[in-house]
CSV table of C-alpha atoms in Angstrom, one decimal:
chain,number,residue,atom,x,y,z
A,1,UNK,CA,0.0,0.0,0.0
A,2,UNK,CA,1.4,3.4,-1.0
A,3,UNK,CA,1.4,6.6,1.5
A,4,UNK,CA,-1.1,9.3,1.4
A,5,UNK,CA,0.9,12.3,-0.6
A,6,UNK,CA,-0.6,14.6,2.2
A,7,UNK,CA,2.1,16.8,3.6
A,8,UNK,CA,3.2,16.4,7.2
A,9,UNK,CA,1.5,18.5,9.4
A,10,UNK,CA,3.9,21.0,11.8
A,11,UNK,CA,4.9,19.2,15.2
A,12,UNK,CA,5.2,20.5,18.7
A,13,UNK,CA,6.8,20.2,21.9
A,14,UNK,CA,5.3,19.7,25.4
A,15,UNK,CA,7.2,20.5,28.4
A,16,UNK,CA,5.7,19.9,31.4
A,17,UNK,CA,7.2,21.9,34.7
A,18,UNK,CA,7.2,21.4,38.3
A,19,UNK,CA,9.2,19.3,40.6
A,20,UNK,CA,7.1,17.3,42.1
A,21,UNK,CA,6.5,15.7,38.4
A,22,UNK,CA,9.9,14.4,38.8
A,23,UNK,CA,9.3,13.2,42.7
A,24,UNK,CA,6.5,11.2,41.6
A,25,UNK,CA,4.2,13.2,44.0
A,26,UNK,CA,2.3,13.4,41.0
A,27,UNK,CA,1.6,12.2,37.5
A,28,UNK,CA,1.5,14.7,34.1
A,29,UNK,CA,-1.8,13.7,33.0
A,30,UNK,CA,-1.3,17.5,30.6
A,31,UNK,CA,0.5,16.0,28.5
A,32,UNK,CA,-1.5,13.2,27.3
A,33,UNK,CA,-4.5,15.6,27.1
A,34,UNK,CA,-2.7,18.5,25.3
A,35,UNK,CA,-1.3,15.5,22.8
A,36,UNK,CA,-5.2,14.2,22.0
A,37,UNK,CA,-6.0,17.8,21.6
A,38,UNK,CA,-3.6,18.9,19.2
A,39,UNK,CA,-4.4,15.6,16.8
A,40,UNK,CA,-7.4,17.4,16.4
A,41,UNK,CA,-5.8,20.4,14.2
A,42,UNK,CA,-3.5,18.2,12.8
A,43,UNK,CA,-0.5,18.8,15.1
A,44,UNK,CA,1.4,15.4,16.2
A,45,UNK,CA,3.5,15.8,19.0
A,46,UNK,CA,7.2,15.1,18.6
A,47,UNK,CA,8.9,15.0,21.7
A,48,UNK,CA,7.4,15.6,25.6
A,49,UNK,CA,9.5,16.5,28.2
A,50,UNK,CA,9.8,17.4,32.5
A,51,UNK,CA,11.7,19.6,34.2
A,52,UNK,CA,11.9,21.1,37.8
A,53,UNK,CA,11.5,24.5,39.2
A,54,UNK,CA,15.1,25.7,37.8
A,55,UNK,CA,14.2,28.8,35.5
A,56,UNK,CA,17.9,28.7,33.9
A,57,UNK,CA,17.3,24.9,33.3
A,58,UNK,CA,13.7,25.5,31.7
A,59,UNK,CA,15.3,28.3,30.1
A,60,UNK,CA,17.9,26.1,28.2
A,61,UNK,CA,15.1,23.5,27.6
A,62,UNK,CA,12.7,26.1,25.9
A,63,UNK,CA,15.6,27.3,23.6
A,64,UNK,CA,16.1,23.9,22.8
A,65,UNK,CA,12.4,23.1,22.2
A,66,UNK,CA,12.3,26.2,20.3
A,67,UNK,CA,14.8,25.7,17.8
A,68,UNK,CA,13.4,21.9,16.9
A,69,UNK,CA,9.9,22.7,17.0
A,70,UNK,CA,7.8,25.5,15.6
A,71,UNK,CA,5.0,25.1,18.5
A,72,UNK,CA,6.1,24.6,21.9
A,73,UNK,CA,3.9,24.4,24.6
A,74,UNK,CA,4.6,24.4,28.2
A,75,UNK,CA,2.5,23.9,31.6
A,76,UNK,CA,3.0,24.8,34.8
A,77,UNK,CA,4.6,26.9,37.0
A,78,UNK,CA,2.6,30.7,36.6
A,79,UNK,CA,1.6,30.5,40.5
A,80,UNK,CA,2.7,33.2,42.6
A,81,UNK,CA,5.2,31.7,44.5
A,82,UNK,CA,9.1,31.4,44.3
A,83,UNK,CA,8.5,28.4,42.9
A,84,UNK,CA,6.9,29.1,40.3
A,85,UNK,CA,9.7,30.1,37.4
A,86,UNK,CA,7.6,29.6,33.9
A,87,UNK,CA,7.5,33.2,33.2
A,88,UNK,CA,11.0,34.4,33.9
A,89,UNK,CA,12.5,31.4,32.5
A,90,UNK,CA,10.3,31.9,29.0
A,91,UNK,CA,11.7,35.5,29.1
A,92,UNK,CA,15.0,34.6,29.5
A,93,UNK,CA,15.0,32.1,27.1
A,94,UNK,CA,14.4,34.8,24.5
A,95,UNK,CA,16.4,37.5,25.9
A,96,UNK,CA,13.5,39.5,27.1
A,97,UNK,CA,12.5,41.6,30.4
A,98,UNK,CA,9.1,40.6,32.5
A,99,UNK,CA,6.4,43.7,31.4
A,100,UNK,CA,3.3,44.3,34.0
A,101,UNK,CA,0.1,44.1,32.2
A,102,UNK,CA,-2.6,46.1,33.3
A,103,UNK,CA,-5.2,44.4,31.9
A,104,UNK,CA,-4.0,40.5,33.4
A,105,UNK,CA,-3.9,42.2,37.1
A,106,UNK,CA,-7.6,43.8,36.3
A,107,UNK,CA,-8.5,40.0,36.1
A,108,UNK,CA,-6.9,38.4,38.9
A,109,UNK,CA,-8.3,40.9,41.2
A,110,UNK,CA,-11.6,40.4,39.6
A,111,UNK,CA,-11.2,36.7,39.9
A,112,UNK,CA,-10.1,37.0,43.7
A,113,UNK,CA,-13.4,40.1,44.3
A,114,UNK,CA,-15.6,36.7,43.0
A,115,UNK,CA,-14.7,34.5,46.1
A,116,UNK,CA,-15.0,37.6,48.6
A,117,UNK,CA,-10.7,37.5,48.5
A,118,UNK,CA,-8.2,39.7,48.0
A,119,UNK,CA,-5.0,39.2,46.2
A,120,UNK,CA,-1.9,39.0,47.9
A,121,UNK,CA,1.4,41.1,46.8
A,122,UNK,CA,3.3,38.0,45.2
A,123,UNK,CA,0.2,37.2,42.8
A,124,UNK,CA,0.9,40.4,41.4
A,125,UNK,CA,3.9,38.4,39.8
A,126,UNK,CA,1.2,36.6,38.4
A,127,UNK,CA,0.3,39.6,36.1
A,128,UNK,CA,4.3,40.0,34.5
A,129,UNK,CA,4.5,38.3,31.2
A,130,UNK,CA,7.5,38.4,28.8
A,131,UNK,CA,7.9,41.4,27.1
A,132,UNK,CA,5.9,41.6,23.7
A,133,UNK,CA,3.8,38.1,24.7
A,134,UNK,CA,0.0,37.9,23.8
A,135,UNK,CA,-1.6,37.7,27.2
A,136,UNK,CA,-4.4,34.6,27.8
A,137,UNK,CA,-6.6,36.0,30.4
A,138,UNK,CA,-7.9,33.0,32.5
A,139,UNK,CA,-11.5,33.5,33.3
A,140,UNK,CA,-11.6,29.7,35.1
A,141,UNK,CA,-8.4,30.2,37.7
A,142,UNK,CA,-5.7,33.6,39.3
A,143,UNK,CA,-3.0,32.2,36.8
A,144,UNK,CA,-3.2,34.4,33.5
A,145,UNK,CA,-1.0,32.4,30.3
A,146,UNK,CA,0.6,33.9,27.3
A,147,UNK,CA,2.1,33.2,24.0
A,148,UNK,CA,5.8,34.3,22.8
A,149,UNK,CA,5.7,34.6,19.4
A,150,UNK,CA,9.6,34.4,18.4
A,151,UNK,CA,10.6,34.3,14.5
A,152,UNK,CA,11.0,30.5,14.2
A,153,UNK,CA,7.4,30.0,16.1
A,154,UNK,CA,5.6,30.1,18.9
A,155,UNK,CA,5.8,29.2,22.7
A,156,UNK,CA,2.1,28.8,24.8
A,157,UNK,CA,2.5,29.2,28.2
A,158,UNK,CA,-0.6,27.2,30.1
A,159,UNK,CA,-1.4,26.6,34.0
A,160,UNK,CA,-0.8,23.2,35.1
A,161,UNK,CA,-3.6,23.2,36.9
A,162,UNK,CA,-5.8,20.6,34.5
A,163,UNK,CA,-9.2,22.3,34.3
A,164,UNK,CA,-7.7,25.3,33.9
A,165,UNK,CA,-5.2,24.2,31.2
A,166,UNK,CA,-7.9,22.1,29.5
A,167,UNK,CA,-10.5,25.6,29.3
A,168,UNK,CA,-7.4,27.6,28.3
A,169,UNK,CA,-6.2,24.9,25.5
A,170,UNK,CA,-9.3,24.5,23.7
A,171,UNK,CA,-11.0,28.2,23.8
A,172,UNK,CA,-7.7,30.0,23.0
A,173,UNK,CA,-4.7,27.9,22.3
A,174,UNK,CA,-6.4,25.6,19.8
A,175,UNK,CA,-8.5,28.5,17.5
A,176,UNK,CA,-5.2,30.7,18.5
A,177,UNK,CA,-2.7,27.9,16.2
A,178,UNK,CA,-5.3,27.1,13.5
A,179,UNK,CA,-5.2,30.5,12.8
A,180,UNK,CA,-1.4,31.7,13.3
A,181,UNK,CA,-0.7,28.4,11.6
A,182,UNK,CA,-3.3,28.2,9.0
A,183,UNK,CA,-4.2,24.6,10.0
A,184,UNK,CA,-6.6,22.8,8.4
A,185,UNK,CA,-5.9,19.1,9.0
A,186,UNK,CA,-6.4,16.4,11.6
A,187,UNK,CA,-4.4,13.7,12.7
A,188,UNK,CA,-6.5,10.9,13.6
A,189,UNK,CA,-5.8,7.4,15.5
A,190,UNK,CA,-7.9,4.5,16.0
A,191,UNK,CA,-6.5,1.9,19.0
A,192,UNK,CA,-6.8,-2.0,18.5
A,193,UNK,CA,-6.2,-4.2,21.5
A,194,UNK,CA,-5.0,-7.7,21.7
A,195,UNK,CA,-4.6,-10.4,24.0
A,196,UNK,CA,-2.8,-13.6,24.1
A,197,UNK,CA,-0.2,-12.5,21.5
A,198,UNK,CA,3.0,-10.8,22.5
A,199,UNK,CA,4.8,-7.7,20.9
A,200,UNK,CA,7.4,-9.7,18.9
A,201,UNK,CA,4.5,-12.0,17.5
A,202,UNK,CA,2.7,-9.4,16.7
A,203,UNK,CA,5.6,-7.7,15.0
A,204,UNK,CA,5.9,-11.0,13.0
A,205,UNK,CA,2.4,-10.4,11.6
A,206,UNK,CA,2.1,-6.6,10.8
A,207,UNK,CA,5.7,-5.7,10.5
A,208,UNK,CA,5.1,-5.2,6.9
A,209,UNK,CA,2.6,-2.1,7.6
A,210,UNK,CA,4.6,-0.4,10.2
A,211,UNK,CA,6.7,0.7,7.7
A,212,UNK,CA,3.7,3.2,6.0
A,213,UNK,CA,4.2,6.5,6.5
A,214,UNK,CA,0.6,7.5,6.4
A,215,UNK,CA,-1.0,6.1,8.0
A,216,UNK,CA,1.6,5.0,11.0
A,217,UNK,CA,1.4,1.6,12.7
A,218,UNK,CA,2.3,1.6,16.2
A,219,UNK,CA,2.6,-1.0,18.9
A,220,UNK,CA,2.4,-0.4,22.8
A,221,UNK,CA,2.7,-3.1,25.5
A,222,UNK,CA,1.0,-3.7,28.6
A,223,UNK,CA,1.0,-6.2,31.1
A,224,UNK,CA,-0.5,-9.6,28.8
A,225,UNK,CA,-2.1,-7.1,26.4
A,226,UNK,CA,-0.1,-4.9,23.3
A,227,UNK,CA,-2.1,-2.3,21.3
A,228,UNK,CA,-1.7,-1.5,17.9
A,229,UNK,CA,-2.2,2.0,17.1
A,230,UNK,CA,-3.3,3.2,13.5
A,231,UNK,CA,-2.9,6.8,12.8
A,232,UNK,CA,-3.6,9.2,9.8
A,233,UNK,CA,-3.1,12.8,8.7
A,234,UNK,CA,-5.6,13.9,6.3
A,235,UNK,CA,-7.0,17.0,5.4
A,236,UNK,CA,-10.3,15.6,7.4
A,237,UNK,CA,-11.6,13.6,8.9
A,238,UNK,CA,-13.5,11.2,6.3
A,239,UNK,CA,-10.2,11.3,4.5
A,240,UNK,CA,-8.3,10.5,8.0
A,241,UNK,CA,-10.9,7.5,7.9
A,242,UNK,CA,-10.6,6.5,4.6
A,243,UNK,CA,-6.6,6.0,4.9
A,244,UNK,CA,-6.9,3.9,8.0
A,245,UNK,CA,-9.6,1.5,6.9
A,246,UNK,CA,-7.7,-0.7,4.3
A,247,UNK,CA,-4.6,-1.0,7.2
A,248,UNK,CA,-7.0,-1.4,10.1
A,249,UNK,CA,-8.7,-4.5,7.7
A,250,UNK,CA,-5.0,-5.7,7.0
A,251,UNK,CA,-4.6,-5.8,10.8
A,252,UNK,CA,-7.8,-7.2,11.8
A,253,UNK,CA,-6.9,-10.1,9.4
A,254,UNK,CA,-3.6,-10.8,10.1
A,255,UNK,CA,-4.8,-10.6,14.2
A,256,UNK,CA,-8.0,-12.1,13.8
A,257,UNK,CA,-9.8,-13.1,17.5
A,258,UNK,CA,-6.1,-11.8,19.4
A,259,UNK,CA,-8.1,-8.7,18.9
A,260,UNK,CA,-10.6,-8.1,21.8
A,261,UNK,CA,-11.9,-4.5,22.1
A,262,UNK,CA,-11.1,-1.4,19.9
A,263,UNK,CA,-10.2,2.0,21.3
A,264,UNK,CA,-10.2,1.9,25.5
A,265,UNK,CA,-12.2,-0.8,26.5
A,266,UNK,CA,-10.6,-3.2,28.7
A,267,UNK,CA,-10.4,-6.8,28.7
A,268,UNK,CA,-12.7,-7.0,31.7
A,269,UNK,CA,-15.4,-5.0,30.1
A,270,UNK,CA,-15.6,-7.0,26.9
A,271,UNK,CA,-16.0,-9.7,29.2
A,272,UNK,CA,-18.6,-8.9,31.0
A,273,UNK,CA,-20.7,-7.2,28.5
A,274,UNK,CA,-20.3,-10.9,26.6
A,275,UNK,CA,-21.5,-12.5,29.8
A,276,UNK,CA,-24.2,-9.9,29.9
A,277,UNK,CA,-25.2,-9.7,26.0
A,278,UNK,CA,-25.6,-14.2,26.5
A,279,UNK,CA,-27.3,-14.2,29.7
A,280,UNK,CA,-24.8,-15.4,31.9
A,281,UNK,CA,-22.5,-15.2,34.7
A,282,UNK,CA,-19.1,-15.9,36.5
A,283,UNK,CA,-17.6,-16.8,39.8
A,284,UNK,CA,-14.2,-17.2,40.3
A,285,UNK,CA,-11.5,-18.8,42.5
A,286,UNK,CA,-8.0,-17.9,43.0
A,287,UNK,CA,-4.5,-17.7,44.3
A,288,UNK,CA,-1.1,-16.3,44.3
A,289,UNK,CA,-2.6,-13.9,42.1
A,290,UNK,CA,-2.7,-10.6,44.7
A,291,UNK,CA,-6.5,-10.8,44.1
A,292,UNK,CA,-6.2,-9.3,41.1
A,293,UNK,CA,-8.9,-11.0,38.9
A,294,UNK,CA,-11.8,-10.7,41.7
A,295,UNK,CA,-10.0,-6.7,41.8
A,296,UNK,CA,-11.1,-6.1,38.1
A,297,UNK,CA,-14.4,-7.8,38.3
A,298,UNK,CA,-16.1,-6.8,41.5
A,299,UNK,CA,-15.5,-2.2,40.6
A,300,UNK,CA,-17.6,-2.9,36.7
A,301,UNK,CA,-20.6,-2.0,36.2
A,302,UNK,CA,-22.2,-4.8,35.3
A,303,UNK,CA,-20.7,-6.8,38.2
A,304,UNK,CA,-24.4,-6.9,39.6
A,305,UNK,CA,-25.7,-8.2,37.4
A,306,UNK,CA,-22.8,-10.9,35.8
A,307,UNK,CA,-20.4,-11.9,38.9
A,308,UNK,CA,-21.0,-13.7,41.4
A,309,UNK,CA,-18.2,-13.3,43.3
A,310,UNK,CA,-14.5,-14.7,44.3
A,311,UNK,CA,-13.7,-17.8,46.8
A,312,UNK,CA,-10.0,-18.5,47.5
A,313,UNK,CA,-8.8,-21.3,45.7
A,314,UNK,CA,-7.3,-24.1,48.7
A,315,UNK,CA,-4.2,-25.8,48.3
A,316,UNK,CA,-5.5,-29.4,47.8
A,317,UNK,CA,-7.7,-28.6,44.6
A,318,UNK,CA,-6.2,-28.5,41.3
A,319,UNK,CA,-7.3,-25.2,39.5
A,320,UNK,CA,-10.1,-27.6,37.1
A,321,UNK,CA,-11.5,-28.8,40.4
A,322,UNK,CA,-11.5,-25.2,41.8
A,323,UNK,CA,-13.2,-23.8,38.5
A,324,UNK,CA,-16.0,-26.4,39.3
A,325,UNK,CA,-16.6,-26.0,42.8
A,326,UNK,CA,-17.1,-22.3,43.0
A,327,UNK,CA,-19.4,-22.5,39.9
A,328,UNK,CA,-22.2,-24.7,41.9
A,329,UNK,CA,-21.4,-23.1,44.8
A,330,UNK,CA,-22.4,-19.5,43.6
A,331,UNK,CA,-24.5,-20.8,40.8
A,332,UNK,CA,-22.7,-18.9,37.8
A,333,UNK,CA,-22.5,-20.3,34.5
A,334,UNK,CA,-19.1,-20.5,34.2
A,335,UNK,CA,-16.2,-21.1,37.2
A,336,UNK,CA,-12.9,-19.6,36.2
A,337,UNK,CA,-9.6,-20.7,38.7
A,338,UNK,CA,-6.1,-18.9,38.4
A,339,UNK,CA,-3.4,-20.2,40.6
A,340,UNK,CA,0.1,-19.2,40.0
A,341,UNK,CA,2.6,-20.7,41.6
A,342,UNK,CA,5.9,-18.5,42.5
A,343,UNK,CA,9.5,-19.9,42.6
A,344,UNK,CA,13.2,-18.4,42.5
A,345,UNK,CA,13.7,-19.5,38.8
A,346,UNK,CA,10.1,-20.3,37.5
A,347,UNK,CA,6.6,-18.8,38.1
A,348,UNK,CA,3.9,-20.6,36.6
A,349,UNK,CA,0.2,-19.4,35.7
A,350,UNK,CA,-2.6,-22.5,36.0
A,351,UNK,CA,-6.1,-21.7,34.5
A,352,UNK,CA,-9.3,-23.7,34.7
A,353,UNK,CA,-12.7,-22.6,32.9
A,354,UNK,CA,-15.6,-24.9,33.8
A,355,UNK,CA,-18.7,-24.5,32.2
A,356,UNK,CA,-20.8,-27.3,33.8
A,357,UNK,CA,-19.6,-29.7,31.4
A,358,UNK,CA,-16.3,-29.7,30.4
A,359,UNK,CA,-13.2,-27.8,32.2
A,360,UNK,CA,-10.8,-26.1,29.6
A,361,UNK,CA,-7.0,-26.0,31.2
A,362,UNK,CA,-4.0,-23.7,30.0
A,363,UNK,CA,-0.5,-23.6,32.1
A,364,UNK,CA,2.1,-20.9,31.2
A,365,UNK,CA,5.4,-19.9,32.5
A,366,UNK,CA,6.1,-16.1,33.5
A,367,UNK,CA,9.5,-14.6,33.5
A,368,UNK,CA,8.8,-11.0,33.5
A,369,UNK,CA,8.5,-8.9,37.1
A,370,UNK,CA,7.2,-10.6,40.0
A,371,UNK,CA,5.0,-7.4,40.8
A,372,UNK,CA,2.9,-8.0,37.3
A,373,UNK,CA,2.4,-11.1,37.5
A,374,UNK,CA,-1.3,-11.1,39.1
A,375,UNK,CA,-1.9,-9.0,36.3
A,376,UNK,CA,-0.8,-11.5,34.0
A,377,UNK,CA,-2.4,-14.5,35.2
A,378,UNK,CA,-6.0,-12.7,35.8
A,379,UNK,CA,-5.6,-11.4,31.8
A,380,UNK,CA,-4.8,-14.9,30.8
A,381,UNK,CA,-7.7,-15.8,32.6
A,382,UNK,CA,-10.4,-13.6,31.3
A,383,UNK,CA,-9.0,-14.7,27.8
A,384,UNK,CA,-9.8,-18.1,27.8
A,385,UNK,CA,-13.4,-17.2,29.1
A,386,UNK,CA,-13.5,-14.5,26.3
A,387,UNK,CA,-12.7,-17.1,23.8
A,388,UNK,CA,-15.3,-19.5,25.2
A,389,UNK,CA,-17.8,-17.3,24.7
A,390,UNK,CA,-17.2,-16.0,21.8
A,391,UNK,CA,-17.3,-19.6,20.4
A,392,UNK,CA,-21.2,-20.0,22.1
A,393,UNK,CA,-23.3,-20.0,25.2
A,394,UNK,CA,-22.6,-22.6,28.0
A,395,UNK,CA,-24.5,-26.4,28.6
């Protein structure tokens, strides 16, 4: 299959700022959002970086994003507080002076008269952009953005705070770039997930088509499960459609029933939407497994109404014994049993599926890290009864 002759779209740059990103106290969940965002105009993201509160270090990283990427956009850091450095360190990575705006400390104060508060001296700081930046008045937080607008692009400056960012980010930053970019496009992805087949396999099978430019074939591995990610730049999106279908078909029939759910439906919903959609429902028994499989049952939904619940499974059954003794003891349809069994060199997975009839059995090693492996053995688990269904209703 050739490529689509459609140009590629302009990139950007995320840098996401704040220390305690890189303490783990807590997790950039901006970045993923600003990424899904900017496919929207067309804009794929090239590179994401964090950085801590150090404005000369944020300063070098900006000049650096700057030069690689004609949109850079950063969050974080536009508090009042020492530690806040976004808007010197953007300043100083263009050789400009901090200006007072009028207009930005009109807002704050107005934001702060709303809640019966008055602003202290340091969020003044808040209203000091770099010289010559478009001002973002924030109309949902106290923490005002901008946008420098240098000669090789642009650099948005957004809070970090999410709602905030997320307001800012699609009533001015997005309109904003369509416009000062003239951006017309989309870049669009659709998300296939598989079970029971891991990366390299999978590799094997569609290696071929992540070679295509446009669209792109990506792969991305969790724990017993890899995605495969299709994405298009178009002018549109019927066009963004129309590239993807004939690949997504390719990979749907070189995958075939490896392929569970498409976009981000988890393993454990498509399971119990099957049970559901047939009439049916599970119990299950386990061990070794930190609980993991009763852990993604028991918080769904449709748990009510599908699961009976979780026994532990005892040392003197065998997992098919298990499977069929917690079936008739909850009266499910099926019995499902995961033991894994944990050694110094070998850690084993043992699943049972009984049905009332017959008991289906699998046993598979585990070499990866011991702290996935209930993870593992509960996805292995809810395979085989995803295959049995999907092959008809129990006796």
């Amino acid at each position: 299959m050739s490529s689509s002759s459609v140009p590629a779209p302009m990139h950007a740059e995320l840098i996401a700022i704040g220390s305690e990103l890189l303490l783990g106290e807590i997790a950039d969940t901006n970045s993923a959002q600003i990424a899904r965002q900017l496919r929207t105009i067309g804009l794929e993201v090239a590179r994401i970086s964090a950085i801590g509160d150090d404005v000369d270090a944020i300063a070098g990283l900006v000049r650096e994003a700057a030069a690689r990427a004609p949109i850079v956009i950063t969050t974080g850091g536009l508090g009042p507080t020492v530690d806040d450095p976004t808007r010197e360190a953007v300043a100083r990575a263009f050789g400009r002076e901090l200006e007072f705006r009028p207009e930005l400390w009109d807002q704050i104060t107005a934001r702060f008269r709303k809640f019966g508060r008055t602003p202290t001296a340091n969020n003044r700081l808040q209203a000091h952009i770099p010289a010559g930046a478009l001002p973002v008045e924030n109309p949902v937080g106290t923490a005002p953005a901008f946008i420098v607008e240098h000669a090789a692009g642009v650099v948005a400056s957004l809070p970090g705070v999410p709602r905030e960012m997320e307001y800012l980010l699609a009533h001015t930053l997005l309109p904003y770039l369509r416009r000062r970019f003239d951006l017309t496009g989309v870049l669009k992805a659709r998300i296939l997930r598989t079970v029971g087949l891991g990366e390299s396999l999978i590799d094997e099978k569609i290696g071929e088509l992540e070679k295509l430019a446009n669209p792109r074939v990506g792969l991305a591995a969790h724990a017993g499960q890899v995605d495969v990610r299709i994405s298009a730049k178009a002018a549109g999106e019927a066009e963004a459609d129309a590239l993807i279908a004939p690949v997504e078909a390719q990979v749907r029939a070189a995958l075939g029933e490896f392929i569970f759910a498409e976009g981000q439906a988890s393993l454990e919903e498509v399971v119990t939407n099957l049970l559901a959609e047939r009439g049916l429902s599970l119990a299950v028994a386990e061990a070794g497994s930190d609980g993991r499989l009763n852990a993604r049952l028991a918080v769904l939904p449709l748990a009510a109404q599908v699961y009976r619940g979780a026994l532990p499974l005892a040392d003197g059954h065998a997992p098919a014994e298990a499977a069929a003794l917690v079936r008739a003891e909850r009266g499910a349809g099926f019995g499902l049993a995961v033991r894994v069994t944990r050694a110094a060199d070998q850690q084993t997975i043992e699943i049972a599926l009984a049905d009332g009839r017959t008991a289906e059995t699998r046993t598979q090693g585990y070499g990866g890290p011991p702290a996935y492996l209930g993870q593992w053995a509960s996805t292995a688990g809810l395979n085989l009864l995803r295959l049995r269904l999907l092959r008809g209703p129990a006796a």
